[in-house]
PDB file of C-alpha atoms and ligand atoms in Angstrom:
ATOM      1  CA  MET A1144     -29.368  -2.245   1.390  1.00 50.00           C
ATOM      2  CA  SER A1145     -30.049  -0.965   4.801  1.00 49.00           C
ATOM      3  CA  PRO A1146     -30.952   2.834   5.031  1.00 48.00           C
ATOM      4  CA  LEU A1147     -29.299   4.182   8.061  1.00 50.00           C
ATOM      5  CA  THR A1148     -31.119   7.433   7.423  1.00 53.00           C
ATOM      6  CA  ALA A1149     -33.024   9.078   4.436  1.00 55.00           C
ATOM      7  CA  GLU A1150     -29.508   9.879   2.963  1.00 70.00           C
ATOM      8  CA  ALA A1151     -27.132   7.230   4.287  1.00 83.00           C
ATOM      9  CA  VAL A1152     -26.594   3.617   3.207  1.00 92.00           C
ATOM     10  CA  PHE A1153     -24.470   1.125   3.881  1.00 95.00           C
ATOM     11  CA  VAL A1154     -24.462  -2.480   2.446  1.00 96.00           C
ATOM     12  CA  ALA A1155     -22.136  -5.161   3.297  1.00 97.00           C
ATOM     13  CA  PRO A1156     -22.226  -7.691   0.060  1.00 98.00           C
ATOM     14  CA  ARG A1157     -20.808 -11.262   0.294  1.00 98.00           C
ATOM     15  CA  THR A1158     -19.354 -11.690  -3.213  1.00 98.00           C
ATOM     16  CA  LEU A1159     -17.621  -9.543  -5.610  1.00 98.00           C
ATOM     17  CA  PRO A1160     -20.292  -8.879  -8.225  1.00 97.00           C
ATOM     18  CA  GLU A1161     -22.572  -8.021  -5.574  1.00 98.00           C
ATOM     19  CA  VAL A1162     -20.124  -5.504  -4.653  1.00 98.00           C
ATOM     20  CA  TYR A1163     -19.928  -4.062  -8.394  1.00 98.00           C
ATOM     21  CA  THR A1164     -23.565  -4.160  -8.407  1.00 97.00           C
ATOM     22  CA  ALA A1165     -23.678  -2.056  -5.436  1.00 97.00           C
ATOM     23  CA  LEU A1166     -21.587   0.402  -6.581  1.00 96.00           C
ATOM     24  CA  GLU A1167     -22.971   1.202  -9.982  1.00 95.00           C
ATOM     25  CA  ALA A1168     -26.364   1.669  -8.288  1.00 95.00           C
ATOM     26  CA  LEU A1169     -25.114   4.031  -5.698  1.00 93.00           C
ATOM     27  CA  GLY A1170     -22.770   5.698  -8.542  1.00 92.00           C
ATOM     28  CA  PRO A1171     -20.274   8.462  -7.263  1.00 88.00           C
ATOM     29  CA  ALA A1172     -21.638   8.897  -4.185  1.00 86.00           C
ATOM     30  CA  ALA A1173     -20.614   5.397  -2.958  1.00 92.00           C
ATOM     31  CA  THR A1174     -17.560   5.045  -0.977  1.00 94.00           C
ATOM     32  CA  LEU A1175     -15.640   1.413  -0.357  1.00 96.00           C
ATOM     33  CA  LEU A1176     -14.763   0.827   3.361  1.00 97.00           C
ATOM     34  CA  SER A1177     -12.055  -2.064   4.000  1.00 98.00           C
ATOM     35  CA  GLY A1178     -10.418  -1.828   7.024  1.00 96.00           C
ATOM     36  CA  GLY A1179     -11.483   1.824   7.790  1.00 96.00           C
ATOM     37  CA  MET A1180      -8.263   2.777   9.197  1.00 95.00           C
ATOM     38  CA  SER A1181      -7.351   5.382   6.701  1.00 94.00           C
ATOM     39  CA  LEU A1182     -11.075   6.128   5.986  1.00 93.00           C
ATOM     40  CA  MET A1183     -12.594   6.680   8.951  1.00 92.00           C
ATOM     41  CA  PRO A1184     -10.318   9.393  10.012  1.00 91.00           C
ATOM     42  CA  MET A1185     -11.105  11.116   6.619  1.00 90.00           C
ATOM     43  CA  LEU A1186     -14.861  11.044   7.281  1.00 88.00           C
ATOM     44  CA  ASN A1187     -14.812  12.189  10.695  1.00 88.00           C
ATOM     45  CA  ARG A1188     -12.892  15.358   8.964  1.00 89.00           C
ATOM     46  CA  GLY A1189     -15.855  15.352   6.461  1.00 86.00           C
ATOM     47  CA  ILE A1190     -13.516  14.557   3.365  1.00 85.00           C
ATOM     48  CA  GLY A1191     -14.936  12.597   0.966  1.00 78.00           C
ATOM     49  CA  PRO A1192     -18.553  11.112  -0.173  1.00 75.00           C
ATOM     50  CA  ARG A1193     -19.939   9.436   2.832  1.00 77.00           C
ATOM     51  CA  ASP A1194     -23.579   8.964   2.432  1.00 85.00           C
ATOM     52  CA  ALA A1195     -23.179   5.477   0.848  1.00 93.00           C
ATOM     53  CA  ILE A1196     -20.731   2.992   2.096  1.00 95.00           C
ATOM     54  CA  VAL A1197     -19.960  -0.445   0.560  1.00 97.00           C
ATOM     55  CA  SER A1198     -17.868  -2.560   2.863  1.00 98.00           C
ATOM     56  CA  LEU A1199     -15.447  -5.455   1.657  1.00 98.00           C
ATOM     57  CA  GLY A1200     -15.379  -6.565   5.452  1.00 96.00           C
ATOM     58  CA  ARG A1201     -17.870  -9.670   4.653  1.00 97.00           C
ATOM     59  CA  VAL A1202     -17.129 -10.594   0.745  1.00 98.00           C
ATOM     60  CA  ASP A1203     -15.763 -14.342   1.009  1.00 95.00           C
ATOM     61  CA  GLY A1204     -12.431 -15.493  -0.140  1.00 96.00           C
ATOM     62  CA  LEU A1205     -11.084 -12.087  -0.430  1.00 98.00           C
ATOM     63  CA  ALA A1206      -8.479 -12.102   2.008  1.00 98.00           C
ATOM     64  CA  GLU A1207      -6.819 -15.375   0.761  1.00 98.00           C
ATOM     65  CA  VAL A1208      -3.139 -15.617   0.324  1.00 98.00           C
ATOM     66  CA  THR A1209      -2.004 -18.370  -2.484  1.00 98.00           C
ATOM     67  CA  LEU A1210       1.060 -19.216  -4.348  1.00 97.00           C
ATOM     68  CA  ARG A1211       0.050 -20.303  -7.643  1.00 95.00           C
ATOM     69  CA  GLY A1212       2.001 -20.360 -11.017  1.00 95.00           C
ATOM     70  CA  GLY A1213       5.092 -19.237  -9.395  1.00 97.00           C
ATOM     71  CA  ARG A1214       3.180 -15.575  -7.743  1.00 98.00           C
ATOM     72  CA  LEU A1215       2.010 -15.341  -4.540  1.00 98.00           C
ATOM     73  CA  SER A1216      -1.452 -13.523  -4.340  1.00 98.00           C
ATOM     74  CA  ILE A1217      -2.387 -11.655  -1.170  1.00 98.00           C
ATOM     75  CA  GLY A1218      -6.259 -11.058  -1.335  1.00 98.00           C
ATOM     76  CA  ALA A1219      -7.245  -7.247  -0.642  1.00 98.00           C
ATOM     77  CA  THR A1220      -8.961  -7.961   2.799  1.00 98.00           C
ATOM     78  CA  ALA A1221      -5.979  -9.404   4.040  1.00 98.00           C
ATOM     79  CA  THR A1222      -5.131  -7.577   7.319  1.00 98.00           C
ATOM     80  CA  HIS A1223      -1.527  -6.442   7.933  1.00 98.00           C
ATOM     81  CA  THR A1224      -1.470  -8.912  11.000  1.00 98.00           C
ATOM     82  CA  ALA A1225      -2.384 -11.687   9.002  1.00 98.00           C
ATOM     83  CA  ILE A1226       0.293 -10.607   6.037  1.00 98.00           C
ATOM     84  CA  ALA A1227       2.932 -10.361   8.927  1.00 98.00           C
ATOM     85  CA  ARG A1228       2.233 -14.029   9.919  1.00 98.00           C
ATOM     86  CA  HIS A1229       1.393 -15.683   7.159  1.00 98.00           C
ATOM     87  CA  PRO A1230       3.800 -18.684   6.391  1.00 98.00           C
ATOM     88  CA  LEU A1231       3.641 -17.926   2.430  1.00 98.00           C
ATOM     89  CA  VAL A1232       4.321 -14.442   2.675  1.00 98.00           C
ATOM     90  CA  ALA A1233       7.457 -15.403   4.791  1.00 98.00           C
ATOM     91  CA  ARG A1234       8.706 -17.967   2.552  1.00 97.00           C
ATOM     92  CA  SER A1235       8.131 -15.772  -0.639  1.00 98.00           C
ATOM     93  CA  ALA A1236       8.658 -12.123   0.345  1.00 98.00           C
ATOM     94  CA  GLY A1237       9.697 -11.902   3.839  1.00 98.00           C
ATOM     95  CA  VAL A1238      10.770  -8.443   3.402  1.00 98.00           C
ATOM     96  CA  LEU A1239       6.791  -7.894   3.406  1.00 98.00           C
ATOM     97  CA  ALA A1240       5.860  -9.476   6.265  1.00 98.00           C
ATOM     98  CA  THR A1241       8.494  -7.429   8.053  1.00 97.00           C
ATOM     99  CA  ALA A1242       6.757  -4.123   6.646  1.00 98.00           C
ATOM    100  CA  ALA A1243       3.493  -5.313   7.658  1.00 98.00           C
ATOM    101  CA  GLY A1244       4.148  -6.142  11.332  1.00 97.00           C
ATOM    102  CA  GLY A1245       5.354  -2.506  12.044  1.00 95.00           C
ATOM    103  CA  ILE A1246       2.472  -0.682  10.617  1.00 95.00           C
ATOM    104  CA  GLY A1247       0.972   1.508  13.159  1.00 92.00           C
ATOM    105  CA  ASP A1248       0.057   0.056  16.433  1.00 92.00           C
ATOM    106  CA  LEU A1249      -1.679  -3.728  17.061  1.00 95.00           C
ATOM    107  CA  GLN A1250      -5.269  -2.031  16.257  1.00 95.00           C
ATOM    108  CA  VAL A1251      -4.413  -0.646  13.258  1.00 95.00           C
ATOM    109  CA  ARG A1252      -2.830  -3.970  12.039  1.00 97.00           C
ATOM    110  CA  ASN A1253      -5.570  -6.061  13.038  1.00 98.00           C
ATOM    111  CA  ARG A1254      -7.956  -3.584  10.997  1.00 97.00           C
ATOM    112  CA  GLY A1255      -6.033  -2.224   8.081  1.00 98.00           C
ATOM    113  CA  THR A1256      -5.833  -4.180   4.760  1.00 98.00           C
ATOM    114  CA  ILE A1257      -3.143  -4.491   1.988  1.00 98.00           C
ATOM    115  CA  GLY A1258      -6.172  -3.717  -0.480  1.00 98.00           C
ATOM    116  CA  GLY A1259      -7.122  -0.433   1.578  1.00 98.00           C
ATOM    117  CA  ALA A1260      -3.406   0.708   1.729  1.00 97.00           C
ATOM    118  CA  VAL A1261      -2.710   0.230  -2.175  1.00 98.00           C
ATOM    119  CA  ALA A1262      -5.788   1.948  -3.072  1.00 97.00           C
ATOM    120  CA  HIS A1263      -5.224   4.995  -0.751  1.00 95.00           C
ATOM    121  CA  GLY A1264      -2.010   5.356  -2.507  1.00 93.00           C
ATOM    122  CA  ASN A1265      -0.527   7.456   0.384  1.00 88.00           C
ATOM    123  CA  ALA A1266       3.349   8.126  -0.765  1.00 78.00           C
ATOM    124  CA  GLY A1267       4.822   7.187   2.609  1.00 76.00           C
ATOM    125  CA  ALA A1268       2.819   4.063   3.131  1.00 88.00           C
ATOM    126  CA  ASP A1269       4.964   1.087   4.211  1.00 95.00           C
ATOM    127  CA  TYR A1270       3.119  -1.233   1.619  1.00 97.00           C
ATOM    128  CA  LEU A1271       3.768   1.122  -1.402  1.00 97.00           C
ATOM    129  CA  THR A1272       7.567   1.288  -0.586  1.00 98.00           C
ATOM    130  CA  VAL A1273       8.029  -2.583  -0.134  1.00 98.00           C
ATOM    131  CA  LEU A1274       5.445  -3.386  -2.964  1.00 98.00           C
ATOM    132  CA  SER A1275       7.427  -1.131  -5.363  1.00 98.00           C
ATOM    133  CA  ALA A1276      10.776  -2.985  -4.368  1.00 98.00           C
ATOM    134  CA  LEU A1277       8.739  -6.406  -4.956  1.00 98.00           C
ATOM    135  CA  GLU A1278       7.741  -5.325  -8.198  1.00 98.00           C
ATOM    136  CA  ALA A1279       4.164  -5.605  -7.306  1.00 98.00           C
ATOM    137  CA  THR A1280       0.856  -6.098  -9.550  1.00 98.00           C
ATOM    138  CA  VAL A1281      -2.133  -4.698  -8.703  1.00 98.00           C
ATOM    139  CA  VAL A1282      -5.417  -6.955  -9.725  1.00 98.00           C
ATOM    140  CA  ILE A1283      -8.410  -4.809 -10.269  1.00 98.00           C
ATOM    141  CA  GLY A1284     -11.916  -5.991 -10.418  1.00 98.00           C
ATOM    142  CA  GLY A1285     -15.384  -4.552 -11.764  1.00 97.00           C
ATOM    143  CA  SER A1286     -18.607  -5.324 -13.562  1.00 95.00           C
ATOM    144  CA  ALA A1287     -16.609  -5.251 -16.902  1.00 94.00           C
ATOM    145  CA  GLY A1288     -14.159  -8.076 -15.674  1.00 96.00           C
ATOM    146  CA  GLU A1289     -10.422  -8.306 -14.118  1.00 97.00           C
ATOM    147  CA  ARG A1290      -7.442  -6.205 -14.998  1.00 98.00           C
ATOM    148  CA  ARG A1291      -3.788  -5.808 -14.075  1.00 98.00           C
ATOM    149  CA  ALA A1292      -1.415  -2.868 -13.288  1.00 98.00           C
ATOM    150  CA  ALA A1293       2.229  -2.632 -12.319  1.00 98.00           C
ATOM    151  CA  LEU A1294       2.231  -0.935  -9.093  1.00 98.00           C
ATOM    152  CA  GLY A1295       4.207   1.907 -10.372  1.00 96.00           C
ATOM    153  CA  ASP A1296       1.626   2.501 -13.168  1.00 97.00           C
ATOM    154  CA  PHE A1297      -0.955   2.531 -10.315  1.00 97.00           C
ATOM    155  CA  VAL A1298      -0.330   4.840  -8.137  1.00 96.00           C
ATOM    156  CA  LEU A1299      -0.183   8.292  -9.969  1.00 96.00           C
ATOM    157  CA  GLY A1300       0.564  10.514  -7.202  1.00 91.00           C
ATOM    158  CA  LEU A1301      -0.042  11.621  -3.741  1.00 90.00           C
ATOM    159  CA  ARG A1302      -3.382   9.752  -2.469  1.00 90.00           C
ATOM    160  CA  SER A1303      -3.981   9.456  -6.213  1.00 92.00           C
ATOM    161  CA  THR A1304      -4.683   6.285  -8.295  1.00 96.00           C
ATOM    162  CA  ASP A1305      -5.771   4.801 -11.646  1.00 96.00           C
ATOM    163  CA  LEU A1306      -8.675   3.303  -9.785  1.00 96.00           C
ATOM    164  CA  ARG A1307     -12.067   4.069 -11.746  1.00 93.00           C
ATOM    165  CA  HIS A1308     -15.055   4.283 -10.333  1.00 90.00           C
ATOM    166  CA  GLY A1309     -16.853   1.033  -9.650  1.00 95.00           C
ATOM    167  CA  GLU A1310     -13.438  -0.798  -9.506  1.00 97.00           C
ATOM    168  CA  VAL A1311     -12.350  -2.799  -6.693  1.00 98.00           C
ATOM    169  CA  VAL A1312      -8.522  -3.607  -5.597  1.00 98.00           C
ATOM    170  CA  THR A1313      -8.994  -7.740  -5.355  1.00 98.00           C
ATOM    171  CA  ALA A1314      -5.630  -8.594  -4.567  1.00 98.00           C
ATOM    172  CA  VAL A1315      -1.809  -7.682  -5.095  1.00 98.00           C
ATOM    173  CA  GLU A1316       0.598 -10.078  -6.530  1.00 98.00           C
ATOM    174  CA  VAL A1317       4.390 -10.503  -5.923  1.00 98.00           C
ATOM    175  CA  ASP A1318       7.155 -12.865  -7.848  1.00 98.00           C
ATOM    176  CA  GLY A1319       6.585 -16.285  -5.575  1.00 98.00           C
ATOM    177  CA  SER A1320      10.328 -17.252  -5.486  1.00 97.00           C
ATOM    178  CA  ALA A1321      12.236 -15.319  -2.608  1.00 97.00           C
ATOM    179  CA  PRO A1322      14.525 -12.923  -3.435  1.00 98.00           C
ATOM    180  CA  ASP A1323      18.486 -13.569  -2.701  1.00 98.00           C
ATOM    181  CA  ALA A1324      18.310 -10.671  -0.071  1.00 98.00           C
ATOM    182  CA  ALA A1325      15.779  -7.977   1.002  1.00 98.00           C
ATOM    183  CA  ALA A1326      15.907  -5.366   3.564  1.00 98.00           C
ATOM    184  CA  PHE A1327      13.289  -2.759   4.992  1.00 98.00           C
ATOM    185  CA  LEU A1328      13.642  -0.010   7.043  1.00 98.00           C
ATOM    186  CA  ARG A1329      11.131   2.757   8.281  1.00 96.00           C
ATOM    187  CA  TYR A1330      12.062   6.217   9.919  1.00 95.00           C
ATOM    188  CA  HIS A1331       9.623   8.367  12.071  1.00 91.00           C
ATOM    189  CA  ARG A1332      10.968  11.955  12.957  1.00 87.00           C
ATOM    190  CA  VAL A1333       7.857  12.307  15.295  1.00 82.00           C
ATOM    191  CA  GLN A1334       6.841   8.942  17.421  1.00 78.00           C
ATOM    192  CA  GLY A1335       3.311   7.941  16.340  1.00 75.00           C
ATOM    193  CA  ALA A1336       3.100   9.780  13.115  1.00 79.00           C
ATOM    194  CA  ALA A1337       3.232   8.817   9.669  1.00 84.00           C
ATOM    195  CA  PRO A1338       7.092   7.495   8.763  1.00 91.00           C
ATOM    196  CA  THR A1339       9.027  10.228   7.438  1.00 95.00           C
ATOM    197  CA  ILE A1340      10.947   7.822   5.170  1.00 97.00           C
ATOM    198  CA  THR A1341      10.387   4.209   4.216  1.00 97.00           C
ATOM    199  CA  ALA A1342      13.076   2.010   2.293  1.00 98.00           C
ATOM    200  CA  ALA A1343      12.856  -1.285   0.719  1.00 98.00           C
ATOM    201  CA  ALA A1344      15.825  -3.427  -1.271  1.00 98.00           C
ATOM    202  CA  VAL A1345      15.132  -6.551  -3.140  1.00 98.00           C
ATOM    203  CA  ILE A1346      18.374  -8.130  -4.709  1.00 98.00           C
ATOM    204  CA  ARG A1347      17.603 -10.757  -7.120  1.00 98.00           C
ATOM    205  CA  ASP A1348      20.258 -12.635  -9.243  1.00 95.00           C
ATOM    206  CA  ASP A1349      19.903 -10.435 -11.986  1.00 95.00           C
ATOM    207  CA  ARG A1350      18.685  -7.356 -10.419  1.00 97.00           C
ATOM    208  CA  THR A1351      18.707  -4.862  -7.183  1.00 98.00           C
ATOM    209  CA  VAL A1352      15.325  -2.876  -6.963  1.00 98.00           C
ATOM    210  CA  LEU A1353      15.475  -0.028  -4.597  1.00 98.00           C
ATOM    211  CA  ALA A1354      12.283   1.852  -3.343  1.00 98.00           C
ATOM    212  CA  ILE A1355      12.250   5.059  -1.242  1.00 98.00           C
ATOM    213  CA  GLY A1356       8.963   6.231   0.105  1.00 97.00           C
ATOM    214  CA  GLY A1357       7.909   9.411   1.537  1.00 96.00           C
ATOM    215  CA  ALA A1358      10.350  11.989  -0.448  1.00 96.00           C
ATOM    216  CA  THR A1359       8.660  12.119  -3.525  1.00 97.00           C
ATOM    217  CA  PRO A1360       4.461  12.122  -4.322  1.00 95.00           C
ATOM    218  CA  THR A1361       5.145   8.369  -5.459  1.00 96.00           C
ATOM    219  CA  PRO A1362       7.803   5.978  -4.220  1.00 97.00           C
ATOM    220  CA  THR A1363      11.070   6.326  -6.376  1.00 98.00           C
ATOM    221  CA  VAL A1364      11.931   3.092  -7.812  1.00 98.00           C
ATOM    222  CA  VAL A1365      15.587   2.760  -8.921  1.00 98.00           C
ATOM    223  CA  ARG A1366      17.252  -0.273 -10.492  1.00 98.00           C
ATOM    224  CA  VAL A1367      20.747  -0.245  -8.851  1.00 98.00           C
ATOM    225  CA  SER A1368      24.136  -0.796 -10.522  1.00 97.00           C
ATOM    226  CA  SER A1369      26.045   1.165  -7.739  1.00 97.00           C
ATOM    227  CA  VAL A1370      25.349   2.808  -4.386  1.00 98.00           C
ATOM    228  CA  GLU A1371      26.521   6.114  -5.702  1.00 98.00           C
ATOM    229  CA  GLN A1372      24.429   5.525  -8.932  1.00 98.00           C
ATOM    230  CA  ALA A1373      21.377   5.152  -6.548  1.00 98.00           C
ATOM    231  CA  LEU A1374      22.142   8.050  -4.439  1.00 98.00           C
ATOM    232  CA  ALA A1375      22.327  10.055  -7.413  1.00 98.00           C
ATOM    233  CA  ALA A1376      18.960   8.952  -8.845  1.00 98.00           C
ATOM    234  CA  VAL A1377      17.219   9.108  -5.437  1.00 98.00           C
ATOM    235  CA  ASP A1378      18.471  12.584  -5.087  1.00 98.00           C
ATOM    236  CA  ALA A1379      17.404  13.656  -8.482  1.00 98.00           C
ATOM    237  CA  ALA A1380      13.925  12.329  -7.912  1.00 98.00           C
ATOM    238  CA  CYS A1381      13.847  14.063  -5.001  1.00 97.00           C
ATOM    239  CA  ALA A1382      14.975  17.524  -6.492  1.00 97.00           C
ATOM    240  CA  ALA A1383      12.391  17.054  -9.222  1.00 97.00           C
ATOM    241  CA  ASN A1384       9.300  16.237  -7.354  1.00 95.00           C
ATOM    242  CA  PRO A1385       9.912  17.188  -3.232  1.00 95.00           C
ATOM    243  CA  LEU A1386       7.444  16.342  -0.947  1.00 94.00           C
ATOM    244  CA  GLY A1387       6.918  17.908   2.410  1.00 91.00           C
ATOM    245  CA  ASP A1388       4.923  19.293   5.592  1.00 89.00           C
ATOM    246  CA  ALA A1389       5.472  21.148   8.548  1.00 89.00           C
ATOM    247  CA  HIS A1390       7.093  18.117  10.539  1.00 88.00           C
ATOM    248  CA  ASN A1391       9.473  16.873   7.663  1.00 93.00           C
ATOM    249  CA  PRO A1392      10.224  19.837   5.118  1.00 95.00           C
ATOM    250  CA  PRO A1393      11.229  18.731   1.562  1.00 96.00           C
ATOM    251  CA  ASP A1394      14.647  19.249   2.359  1.00 96.00           C
ATOM    252  CA  TYR A1395      14.705  17.266   5.741  1.00 97.00           C
ATOM    253  CA  ARG A1396      13.218  14.151   3.483  1.00 97.00           C
ATOM    254  CA  ARG A1397      15.766  14.342   0.758  1.00 97.00           C
ATOM    255  CA  ALA A1398      18.592  14.301   3.324  1.00 98.00           C
ATOM    256  CA  MET A1399      16.664  11.383   5.091  1.00 97.00           C
ATOM    257  CA  ALA A1400      16.211   9.640   1.482  1.00 98.00           C
ATOM    258  CA  ALA A1401      19.828   9.500   1.110  1.00 98.00           C
ATOM    259  CA  VAL A1402      20.546   8.356   4.522  1.00 98.00           C
ATOM    260  CA  HIS A1403      18.221   5.550   4.091  1.00 98.00           C
ATOM    261  CA  THR A1404      19.112   4.603   0.673  1.00 98.00           C
ATOM    262  CA  ARG A1405      22.673   4.024   1.601  1.00 98.00           C
ATOM    263  CA  ARG A1406      21.561   2.192   4.646  1.00 98.00           C
ATOM    264  CA  VAL A1407      18.807   0.047   3.201  1.00 98.00           C
ATOM    265  CA  LEU A1408      21.216  -0.925   0.424  1.00 98.00           C
ATOM    266  CA  GLU A1409      24.075  -2.027   2.880  1.00 98.00           C
ATOM    267  CA  GLU A1410      21.762  -3.785   5.258  1.00 98.00           C
ATOM    268  CA  ALA A1411      20.212  -5.868   2.246  1.00 98.00           C
ATOM    269  CA  ALA A1412      23.865  -6.589   1.053  1.00 96.00           C
ATOM    270  CA  ALA A1413      24.646  -7.789   4.508  1.00 94.00           C
TER     271      ALA A1413
HETATM  272  C1  FAD B1210      -2.922   5.239  13.834  1.00 82.98           C
HETATM  273  C2  FAD B1210      -2.877   4.947  12.728  1.00 82.98           C
HETATM  274  C3  FAD B1210      -1.434   4.563  12.395  1.00 82.98           C
HETATM  275  C4  FAD B1210      -1.309   4.317  11.224  1.00 82.98           C
HETATM  276  N1  FAD B1210       0.224   4.082  10.829  1.00 82.98           N
HETATM  277  C5  FAD B1210       0.382   3.700   9.383  1.00 82.98           C
HETATM  278  C6  FAD B1210       2.148   3.391   9.225  1.00 82.98           C
HETATM  279  O1  FAD B1210       2.951   3.576  10.348  1.00 82.98           O
HETATM  280  N2  FAD B1210       2.195   3.030   7.854  1.00 82.98           N
HETATM  281  C7  FAD B1210       1.369   2.788   6.906  1.00 82.98           C
HETATM  282  O2  FAD B1210       1.754   2.127   5.961  1.00 82.98           O
HETATM  283  N3  FAD B1210      -0.016   2.721   7.081  1.00 82.98           N
HETATM  284  C8  FAD B1210      -0.537   3.529   8.456  1.00 82.98           C
HETATM  285  N4  FAD B1210      -1.620   3.709   8.798  1.00 82.98           N
HETATM  286  C9  FAD B1210      -2.433   3.578   7.774  1.00 82.98           C
HETATM  287  C10 FAD B1210      -3.150   2.125   7.670  1.00 82.98           C
HETATM  288  O3  FAD B1210      -2.056   1.197   7.146  1.00 82.98           O
HETATM  289  C11 FAD B1210      -4.229   1.816   6.973  1.00 82.98           C
HETATM  290  O4  FAD B1210      -4.935   0.852   7.253  1.00 82.98           O
HETATM  291  C12 FAD B1210      -4.309   1.694   5.489  1.00 82.98           C
HETATM  292  O5  FAD B1210      -3.698   2.874   4.689  1.00 82.98           O
HETATM  293  C13 FAD B1210      -5.381   1.783   4.613  1.00 82.98           C
HETATM  294  O6  FAD B1210      -6.161   0.369   4.785  1.00 82.98           O
HETATM  295  P1  FAD B1210      -7.731   0.104   5.098  1.00 82.98           P
HETATM  296  O7  FAD B1210      -8.218  -1.533   5.211  1.00 82.98           O
HETATM  297  O8  FAD B1210      -7.616   0.346   6.678  1.00 82.98           O
HETATM  298  O9  FAD B1210      -8.444   1.121   4.387  1.00 82.98           O
HETATM  299  P2  FAD B1210      -9.812   1.969   4.767  1.00 82.98           P
HETATM  300  O10 FAD B1210      -9.535   3.129   5.235  1.00 82.98           O
HETATM  301  O11 FAD B1210     -10.834   1.131   4.522  1.00 82.98           O
HETATM  302  O12 FAD B1210      -9.928   2.822   2.960  1.00 82.98           O
HETATM  303  C14 FAD B1210      -8.736   3.796   2.500  1.00 82.98           C
HETATM  304  C15 FAD B1210      -9.219   4.084   0.995  1.00 82.98           C
HETATM  305  O13 FAD B1210      -9.214   2.989   0.203  1.00 82.98           O
HETATM  306  C16 FAD B1210     -10.715   2.726  -0.548  1.00 82.98           C
HETATM  307  N5  FAD B1210     -10.400   1.251  -0.273  1.00 82.98           N
HETATM  308  C17 FAD B1210     -10.363   0.345   0.349  1.00 82.98           C
HETATM  309  N6  FAD B1210     -10.174  -0.726   0.163  1.00 82.98           N
HETATM  310  C18 FAD B1210     -10.477  -0.888  -0.802  1.00 82.98           C
HETATM  311  C19 FAD B1210     -10.028  -1.956  -2.470  1.00 82.98           C
HETATM  312  N7  FAD B1210     -10.050  -3.017  -2.055  1.00 82.98           N
HETATM  313  N8  FAD B1210     -10.570  -1.327  -4.036  1.00 82.98           N
HETATM  314  C20 FAD B1210     -10.717   0.021  -3.769  1.00 82.98           C
HETATM  315  N9  FAD B1210     -10.677   0.933  -2.759  1.00 82.98           N
HETATM  316  C21 FAD B1210     -10.495   0.636  -1.498  1.00 82.98           C
HETATM  317  C22 FAD B1210     -11.312   3.234   0.287  1.00 82.98           C
HETATM  318  O14 FAD B1210     -12.536   3.866  -0.299  1.00 82.98           O
HETATM  319  C23 FAD B1210     -10.707   4.384   1.063  1.00 82.98           C
HETATM  320  O15 FAD B1210     -10.559   5.784   0.001  1.00 82.98           O
HETATM  321  C24 FAD B1210      -2.359   3.960   9.999  1.00 82.98           C
HETATM  322  C25 FAD B1210      -3.300   4.405  10.584  1.00 82.98           C
HETATM  323  C26 FAD B1210      -4.053   4.642  11.535  1.00 82.98           C
HETATM  324  C27 FAD B1210      -5.157   5.125  11.897  1.00 82.98           C
END
């Protein structure tokens, strides 16, 4: 550990067990750093503990993408750029590559990681929407071992997850067999700001899964039987759990959720 000041600590372990040891030793004051694209703006604004940073940037093997046993596994520190360009992602989950390739700008895509985005749990984040439609599993490590959680169980609310202190998102897994068809849409009301609505649809031979992000505190996920049924389900979710801000009030997001539900289902079906 290299002290920066009398209070501040920055550590960059080389292995996951060393990360777990550091998190335990530093206690609740410790914050994990991955790409820093969400964390650094928060620290600049004084949000969250910032006296002990544990970086994942030097952990060997944590950015690996593999296809084994019918599952595509993407290591937590794989950047948005790496995911957008990876041949295994293109083959098994092309819609994920599409989403990754459009996040933020080049600088954000070169630094930001899938593990950081999932752990951050931001409702409108492109990955949460597309990974919900792909029925992803989050792999979580800690000193007590590894556990897996369905993404829908892992993300509890707006920027709230089931991650416990000392735990690390180590990978995200999706079905390794390519869907029959899929589509992803992102809509910004204010150019350069976070997306207002993200929408993903994944069609497999026995099911169509739709996910709408940005209109509710966690993505709204629907097993689709018809466009009309999906529209009704999304609208009911927006009414029950509205989400909004000054630029995108809840009624506007609800209306845009309907527009993008129809659009993404039509695009996937086409
Ligand atoms: C200008 C700008 C534009 C952006 N535009 C978009 C956009 O259009 N769409 C979009 O989806 N996102 C966007 N983002 C967010 C971006 O995708 C971030 O990269 C992402 O949300 C967080 O990933 P990170 O690796 O940078 O995580 P960090 O910022 O390092 O960490 C985020 C949070 O997760 C925790 N954490 C990080 N990694 C792990 C892990 N493996 N296990 C457990 N906890 C962890 C950290 O402690 C922190 O609380 C934008 C960001 C910026 C700055």
